[in-house]
Each structure stands twice: as C-alpha cells, then as structure tokens.
Short mmCIF file of C-alpha atoms in Angstrom, two decimals:
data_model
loop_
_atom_site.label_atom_id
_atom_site.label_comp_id
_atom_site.label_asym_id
_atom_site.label_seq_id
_atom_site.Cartn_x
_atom_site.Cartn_y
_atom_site.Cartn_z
CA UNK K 1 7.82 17.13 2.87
CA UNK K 2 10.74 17.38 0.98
CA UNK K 3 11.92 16.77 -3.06
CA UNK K 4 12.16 13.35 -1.97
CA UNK K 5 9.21 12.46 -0.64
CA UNK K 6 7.67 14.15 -3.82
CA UNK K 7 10.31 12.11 -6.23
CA UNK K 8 9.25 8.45 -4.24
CA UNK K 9 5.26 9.71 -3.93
CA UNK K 10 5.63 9.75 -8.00
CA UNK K 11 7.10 6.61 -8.33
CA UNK K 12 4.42 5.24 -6.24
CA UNK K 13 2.16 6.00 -8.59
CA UNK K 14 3.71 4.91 -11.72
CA UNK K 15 3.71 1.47 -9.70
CA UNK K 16 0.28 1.57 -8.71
CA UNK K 17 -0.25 1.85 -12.86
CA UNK K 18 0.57 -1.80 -12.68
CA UNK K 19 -2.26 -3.20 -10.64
CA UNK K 20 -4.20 -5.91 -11.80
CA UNK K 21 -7.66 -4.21 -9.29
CA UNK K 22 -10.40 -4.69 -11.50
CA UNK K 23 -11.22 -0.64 -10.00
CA UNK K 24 -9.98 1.81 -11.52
CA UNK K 25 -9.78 3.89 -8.55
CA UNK K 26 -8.41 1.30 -6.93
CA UNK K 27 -4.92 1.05 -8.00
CA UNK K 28 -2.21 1.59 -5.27
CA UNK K 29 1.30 1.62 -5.26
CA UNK K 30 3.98 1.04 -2.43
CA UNK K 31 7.73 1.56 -2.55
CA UNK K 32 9.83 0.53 0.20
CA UNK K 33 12.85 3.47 0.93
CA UNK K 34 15.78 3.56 3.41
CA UNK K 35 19.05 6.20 2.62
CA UNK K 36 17.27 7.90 -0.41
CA UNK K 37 17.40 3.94 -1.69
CA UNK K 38 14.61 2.11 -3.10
CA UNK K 39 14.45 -1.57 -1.27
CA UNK K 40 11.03 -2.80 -3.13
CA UNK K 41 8.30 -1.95 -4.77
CA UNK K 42 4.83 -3.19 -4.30
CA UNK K 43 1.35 -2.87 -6.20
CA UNK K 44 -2.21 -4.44 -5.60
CA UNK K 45 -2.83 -7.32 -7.25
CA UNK K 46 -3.67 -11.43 -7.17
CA UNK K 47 -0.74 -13.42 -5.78
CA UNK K 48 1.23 -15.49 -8.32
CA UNK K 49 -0.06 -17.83 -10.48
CA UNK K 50 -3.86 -16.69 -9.29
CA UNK K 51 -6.21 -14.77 -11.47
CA UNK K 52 -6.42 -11.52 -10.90
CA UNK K 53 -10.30 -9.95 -10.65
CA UNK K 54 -9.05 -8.16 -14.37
CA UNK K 55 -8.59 -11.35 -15.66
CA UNK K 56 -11.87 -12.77 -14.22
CA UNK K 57 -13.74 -9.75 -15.35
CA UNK K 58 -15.19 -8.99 -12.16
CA UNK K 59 -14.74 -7.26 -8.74
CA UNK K 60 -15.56 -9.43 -5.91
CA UNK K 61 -16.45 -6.87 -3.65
CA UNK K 62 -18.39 -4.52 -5.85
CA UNK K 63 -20.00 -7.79 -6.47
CA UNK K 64 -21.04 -8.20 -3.16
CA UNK K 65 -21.70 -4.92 -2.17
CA UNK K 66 -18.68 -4.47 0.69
CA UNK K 67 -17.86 -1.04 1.45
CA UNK K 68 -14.34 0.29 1.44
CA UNK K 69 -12.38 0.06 4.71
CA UNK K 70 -14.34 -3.50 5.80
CA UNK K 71 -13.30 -7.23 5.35
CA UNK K 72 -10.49 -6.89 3.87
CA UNK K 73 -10.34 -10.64 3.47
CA UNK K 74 -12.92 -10.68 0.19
CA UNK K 75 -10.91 -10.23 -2.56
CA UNK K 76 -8.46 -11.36 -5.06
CA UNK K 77 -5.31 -8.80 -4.24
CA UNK K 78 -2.63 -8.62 -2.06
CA UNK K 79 -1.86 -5.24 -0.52
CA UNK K 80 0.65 -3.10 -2.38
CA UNK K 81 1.79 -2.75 1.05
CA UNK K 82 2.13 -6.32 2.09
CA UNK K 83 3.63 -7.31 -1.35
CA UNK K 84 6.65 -4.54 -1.11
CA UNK K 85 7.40 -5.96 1.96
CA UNK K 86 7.15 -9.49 1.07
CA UNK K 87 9.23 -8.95 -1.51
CA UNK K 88 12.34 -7.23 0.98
CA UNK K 89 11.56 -11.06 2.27
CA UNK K 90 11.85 -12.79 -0.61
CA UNK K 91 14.93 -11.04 -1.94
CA UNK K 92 16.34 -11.08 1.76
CA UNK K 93 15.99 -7.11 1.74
CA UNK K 94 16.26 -5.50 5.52
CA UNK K 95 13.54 -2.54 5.60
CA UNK K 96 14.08 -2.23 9.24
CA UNK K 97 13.96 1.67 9.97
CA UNK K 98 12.76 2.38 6.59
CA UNK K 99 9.85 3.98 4.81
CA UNK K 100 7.12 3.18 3.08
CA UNK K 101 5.15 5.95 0.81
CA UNK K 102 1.51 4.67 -0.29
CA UNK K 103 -0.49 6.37 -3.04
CA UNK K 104 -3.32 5.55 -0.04
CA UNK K 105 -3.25 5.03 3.62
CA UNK K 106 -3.01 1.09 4.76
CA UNK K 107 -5.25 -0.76 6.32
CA UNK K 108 -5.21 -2.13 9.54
CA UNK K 109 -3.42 -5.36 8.58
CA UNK K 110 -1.04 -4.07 6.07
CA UNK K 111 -0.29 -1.30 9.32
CA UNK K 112 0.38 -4.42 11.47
CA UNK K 113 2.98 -6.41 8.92
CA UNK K 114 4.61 -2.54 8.48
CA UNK K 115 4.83 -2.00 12.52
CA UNK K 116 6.16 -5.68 12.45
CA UNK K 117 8.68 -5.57 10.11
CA UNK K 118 10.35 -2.74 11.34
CA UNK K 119 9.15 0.28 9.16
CA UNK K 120 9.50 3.52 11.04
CA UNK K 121 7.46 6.29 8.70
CA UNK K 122 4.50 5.47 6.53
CA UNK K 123 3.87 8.70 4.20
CA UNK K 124 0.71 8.65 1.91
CA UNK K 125 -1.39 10.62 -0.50
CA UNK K 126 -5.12 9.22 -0.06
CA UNK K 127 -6.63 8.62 2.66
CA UNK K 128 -8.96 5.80 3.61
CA UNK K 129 -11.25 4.59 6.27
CA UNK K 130 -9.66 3.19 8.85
CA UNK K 131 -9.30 4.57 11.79
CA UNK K 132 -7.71 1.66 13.51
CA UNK K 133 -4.89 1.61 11.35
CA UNK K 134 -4.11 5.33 12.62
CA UNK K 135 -4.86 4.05 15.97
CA UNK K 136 -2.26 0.67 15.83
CA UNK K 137 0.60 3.02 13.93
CA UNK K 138 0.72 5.92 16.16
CA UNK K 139 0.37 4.05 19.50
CA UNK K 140 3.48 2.10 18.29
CA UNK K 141 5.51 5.32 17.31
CA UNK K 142 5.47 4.76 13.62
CA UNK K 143 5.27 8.17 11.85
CA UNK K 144 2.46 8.84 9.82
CA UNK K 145 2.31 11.30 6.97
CA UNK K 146 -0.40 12.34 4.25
CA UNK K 147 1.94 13.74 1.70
CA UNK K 148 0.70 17.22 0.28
CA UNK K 149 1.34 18.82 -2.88
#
C-alpha cells in the first residue's frame, strides 16, 4: 500500500460518516478512483426519497435477528458500493479499470455489480463474512486488497 491508498482509505471513512445505517458500526464508505482521481463517492443508506432505518428509528435486521453476511435483501440501504457506482451511472462517469477502496469488504452482490462494471482492484479495511464474494472477485481477476495500517 502506498500514500494513496492511505489518503483514499481516509476519505472513505469520512464518507461512511454520512450513512443514514441505523448501526453504528455499520457505517461504510466507498469512493470510486482511477489516475489518483476521485470518480464517485458512495455511502450506505435508503435510496432517495425513502426513509432511512435512522429516520424510522429502527434496524430491520437487528429487528429480526439476521446475522451479518446473510440476506442481504432485508433492509432499508443501498450498498456504499452499489451507490458509488450508480452514481459513475448517473453522472455518465466511466469507472472501467478503476478502483474502489471500502471501509469493509463487499458482499457478494455489490462484488458482482463491481466485476460488472469494469472495476479492476477492490482495496478494503474490514473484513466481513463472505466468502463468496472472495470467491466471485478472484476467479474473475479482480484484485483484492485489505488495506493495513
């Protein structure tokens, strides 16, 4: 790792500051970075318009008891991951052969939508269980990094 992997880690998690996770430990961060450049930034939270599980007060999947790593589908957020890159979308933004740094690992479906839009390195501080995502991103080439102080 290098002084810019540390400088774009750190701004990772100044973005993840901004989630709307009803968690505290669950506030992640996602920038988007091709030629030293940042593309987009991304944080966990309820898509536009929606309220968020701070605003309702709640966690739905503390509520119903669903361990980390499983069914990703119960609950309020969008990936930090998945809303960086929607955002290159959005804004017309090519990320093809970029990187992505994550304050944790991604899932298994935020891996698939960064193998699919053309992200080459994935570099992240925390990790988090799901060995499938490890399996999908290597098997496809994509570089995976846990970033250490």
């Amino acid at each position: 790792m290098d002084k810019w992997d540390k400088r774009f880690m750190e701004l990772a998690e100044v973005i993840a500051n901004w989630s709307s996770c009803y968690q505290p430990n669950r506030k992640i961060g996602a920038i988007i970075v091709k030629n030293k450049r940042v593309l987009t930034t991304g944080y966990n939270g309820a898509p536009a318009g929606y309220p968020s599980c701070k605003d309702r007060g709640e966690c739905l999947r503390k509520k119903h008891n669903i361990p980390s790593g499983t069914h990703h589908e119960y609950c309020y957020a969008v990936h930090a991951e998945q809303n960086a890159i929607v955002q290159a979308a959005k804004l017309g933004v090519c990320i093809d052969g970029a990187t992505i740094y994550c304050t944790h690992q991604p899932c298994v479906i935020c891996s698939k939508l960064i193998i699919n839009s053309g992200i080459i390195r994935v570099v992240y501080k925390n990790p988090y269980p799901d060995e499938l995502a490890v399996h999908v991103l290597k098997s496809v080439g994509v570089s995976l990094e846990q970033y250490k102080v």
